[in-house]
């Protein structure tokens, strides 16, 4: 994820929160990395009310992008433009997030507003079984794929 002020990132995490019990019942562990400083999570009403109440989530602050670098998570001004988001239909997601009280402009000091999300499904042997590198700033892994992986331990397209 990008930062605590990214509505698309928060919307994806919100949707994960809605199915976290289902996912963790199958043994899935969820790690969510953000560029934000830990203090930003503590100030965030969204994280306090939606994310931190779920103890199944591990939210990890990586402001130096060490893990992002290891997994080659991209920074792309071209993929983070308003035009790219419009072309991908992400404006509807931003509007839906706003209806839920999730807002923000994606800007946060010390973070990259043009960071692109990446999601990984990692097997019990700690090998990456599926890597999803976003095509735009709001392109995350399908939650149906995550559900299927949680249930079977296998990746299906």
CSV table of C-alpha atoms in Angstrom, one decimal:
chain,number,residue,atom,x,y,z
A,1,UNK,CA,0.0,0.0,0.0
A,2,UNK,CA,1.0,3.6,-0.4
A,3,UNK,CA,0.2,5.7,2.6
A,4,UNK,CA,-2.5,6.2,5.2
A,5,UNK,CA,-3.9,9.1,3.1
A,6,UNK,CA,-4.5,6.9,0.0
A,7,UNK,CA,-8.3,6.3,-0.4
A,8,UNK,CA,-7.8,3.5,-2.8
A,9,UNK,CA,-5.4,1.7,-0.5
A,10,UNK,CA,-7.6,2.2,2.5
A,11,UNK,CA,-10.7,1.0,0.5
A,12,UNK,CA,-8.8,-2.2,-0.4
A,13,UNK,CA,-7.9,-2.8,3.2
A,14,UNK,CA,-11.5,-2.0,4.3
A,15,UNK,CA,-12.7,-4.8,2.0
A,16,UNK,CA,-10.1,-7.1,3.4
A,17,UNK,CA,-11.3,-6.2,6.9
A,18,UNK,CA,-14.8,-7.4,5.9
A,19,UNK,CA,-13.6,-10.9,5.1
A,20,UNK,CA,-10.6,-11.2,7.5
A,21,UNK,CA,-12.4,-13.7,9.7
A,22,UNK,CA,-13.1,-15.9,6.7
A,23,UNK,CA,-9.5,-15.7,5.5
A,24,UNK,CA,-7.9,-16.3,8.9
A,25,UNK,CA,-10.2,-19.2,9.7
A,26,UNK,CA,-8.4,-21.0,6.9
A,27,UNK,CA,-5.0,-20.1,8.4
A,28,UNK,CA,-4.2,-17.1,6.1
A,29,UNK,CA,-2.0,-14.5,7.7
A,30,UNK,CA,-2.3,-11.0,6.4
A,31,UNK,CA,0.6,-8.6,6.4
A,32,UNK,CA,0.0,-5.1,5.1
A,33,UNK,CA,2.9,-2.8,4.4
A,34,UNK,CA,2.7,1.0,4.1
A,35,UNK,CA,5.2,3.7,3.5
A,36,UNK,CA,3.7,5.7,6.3
A,37,UNK,CA,5.4,6.3,9.6
A,38,UNK,CA,3.8,4.4,12.5
A,39,UNK,CA,2.5,7.7,14.0
A,40,UNK,CA,0.3,8.2,10.9
A,41,UNK,CA,-1.6,5.0,11.7
A,42,UNK,CA,-2.1,6.1,15.3
A,43,UNK,CA,-3.6,9.4,14.0
A,44,UNK,CA,-5.8,7.8,11.4
A,45,UNK,CA,-9.5,7.4,12.4
A,46,UNK,CA,-9.8,4.9,9.6
A,47,UNK,CA,-7.1,2.6,11.0
A,48,UNK,CA,-8.3,3.0,14.5
A,49,UNK,CA,-11.9,2.2,13.7
A,50,UNK,CA,-11.5,-0.4,10.9
A,51,UNK,CA,-8.1,-2.0,10.9
A,52,UNK,CA,-6.6,-2.2,14.3
A,53,UNK,CA,-9.7,-3.8,15.8
A,54,UNK,CA,-8.9,-6.8,13.7
A,55,UNK,CA,-6.0,-8.5,15.5
A,56,UNK,CA,-5.5,-10.8,12.5
A,57,UNK,CA,-3.9,-7.9,10.5
A,58,UNK,CA,-0.3,-7.1,10.9
A,59,UNK,CA,0.2,-3.5,9.6
A,60,UNK,CA,3.9,-2.8,9.0
A,61,UNK,CA,5.4,0.6,8.6
A,62,UNK,CA,8.2,0.7,6.0
A,63,UNK,CA,9.0,4.4,5.4
A,64,UNK,CA,12.4,3.6,4.0
A,65,UNK,CA,10.8,1.2,1.5
A,66,UNK,CA,13.2,-1.7,2.4
A,67,UNK,CA,10.6,-4.4,1.8
A,68,UNK,CA,9.2,-2.5,-1.1
A,69,UNK,CA,12.7,-2.6,-2.7
A,70,UNK,CA,13.2,-6.3,-1.9
A,71,UNK,CA,9.9,-7.1,-3.7
A,72,UNK,CA,10.6,-4.6,-6.5
A,73,UNK,CA,7.4,-2.6,-5.8
A,74,UNK,CA,7.2,0.1,-8.4
A,75,UNK,CA,7.0,3.8,-8.3
A,76,UNK,CA,5.5,5.1,-11.5
A,77,UNK,CA,4.3,8.6,-12.1
A,78,UNK,CA,2.7,7.4,-15.4
A,79,UNK,CA,0.6,4.7,-13.6
A,80,UNK,CA,-0.5,7.1,-10.8
A,81,UNK,CA,-2.0,9.9,-12.9
A,82,UNK,CA,-5.6,10.9,-12.8
A,83,UNK,CA,-5.9,9.8,-16.4
A,84,UNK,CA,-4.6,6.3,-15.6
A,85,UNK,CA,-7.1,6.1,-12.7
A,86,UNK,CA,-9.9,7.3,-14.9
A,87,UNK,CA,-9.0,4.8,-17.6
A,88,UNK,CA,-9.0,1.9,-15.1
A,89,UNK,CA,-12.4,3.0,-13.7
A,90,UNK,CA,-10.9,3.8,-10.2
A,91,UNK,CA,-12.9,7.0,-9.8
A,92,UNK,CA,-16.0,4.9,-9.0
A,93,UNK,CA,-13.9,3.2,-6.2
A,94,UNK,CA,-12.9,6.5,-4.8
A,95,UNK,CA,-16.5,7.6,-4.8
A,96,UNK,CA,-17.6,4.4,-3.1
A,97,UNK,CA,-14.8,4.8,-0.5
A,98,UNK,CA,-16.0,8.4,0.2
A,99,UNK,CA,-19.5,7.1,0.9
A,100,UNK,CA,-17.9,4.9,3.6
A,101,UNK,CA,-16.0,7.9,5.0
A,102,UNK,CA,-12.7,6.8,3.5
A,103,UNK,CA,-11.1,9.9,2.0
A,104,UNK,CA,-7.7,11.3,1.2
A,105,UNK,CA,-5.7,12.7,-1.7
A,106,UNK,CA,-2.8,10.1,-1.6
A,107,UNK,CA,-0.4,12.8,-0.5
A,108,UNK,CA,1.6,12.3,2.7
A,109,UNK,CA,4.9,13.7,3.7
A,110,UNK,CA,7.8,11.3,3.3
A,111,UNK,CA,5.9,8.9,1.0
A,112,UNK,CA,5.6,8.4,-2.7
A,113,UNK,CA,2.2,9.5,-4.2
A,114,UNK,CA,3.0,7.6,-7.3
A,115,UNK,CA,3.8,4.2,-5.6
A,116,UNK,CA,1.9,1.4,-7.3
A,117,UNK,CA,0.5,-1.5,-5.2
A,118,UNK,CA,1.8,-5.0,-5.2
A,119,UNK,CA,0.2,-8.0,-3.5
A,120,UNK,CA,1.7,-11.4,-2.9
A,121,UNK,CA,0.3,-14.8,-2.0
A,122,UNK,CA,3.0,-16.7,-0.1
A,123,UNK,CA,2.9,-20.4,0.6
A,124,UNK,CA,3.6,-22.2,3.8
A,125,UNK,CA,7.1,-22.9,2.5
A,126,UNK,CA,7.5,-19.1,2.2
A,127,UNK,CA,7.8,-19.2,-1.5
A,128,UNK,CA,5.8,-16.6,-3.5
A,129,UNK,CA,3.1,-18.5,-5.3
A,130,UNK,CA,1.5,-15.4,-6.9
A,131,UNK,CA,2.7,-11.8,-7.4
A,132,UNK,CA,0.2,-9.1,-8.4
A,133,UNK,CA,1.9,-5.9,-9.5
A,134,UNK,CA,-0.6,-3.2,-10.0
A,135,UNK,CA,-1.3,-1.6,-13.4
A,136,UNK,CA,-2.3,1.6,-11.7
A,137,UNK,CA,-2.4,3.2,-8.2
A,138,UNK,CA,-5.6,1.3,-7.3
A,139,UNK,CA,-5.0,-2.1,-8.9
A,140,UNK,CA,-4.9,-4.7,-6.1
A,141,UNK,CA,-5.2,-8.4,-6.1
A,142,UNK,CA,-8.7,-9.8,-6.6
A,143,UNK,CA,-10.3,-10.7,-3.2
A,144,UNK,CA,-11.8,-13.7,-4.9
A,145,UNK,CA,-8.3,-15.0,-5.6
A,146,UNK,CA,-7.3,-14.3,-2.0
A,147,UNK,CA,-10.4,-16.2,-0.8
A,148,UNK,CA,-9.6,-19.2,-3.1
A,149,UNK,CA,-6.0,-19.2,-1.9
A,150,UNK,CA,-7.0,-19.1,1.8
A,151,UNK,CA,-9.4,-22.1,1.3
A,152,UNK,CA,-7.1,-24.3,-0.9
A,153,UNK,CA,-3.6,-23.1,-0.5
A,154,UNK,CA,-3.4,-23.0,-4.2
A,155,UNK,CA,-3.5,-20.1,-6.7
A,156,UNK,CA,-6.3,-20.0,-9.3
A,157,UNK,CA,-6.6,-17.5,-12.1
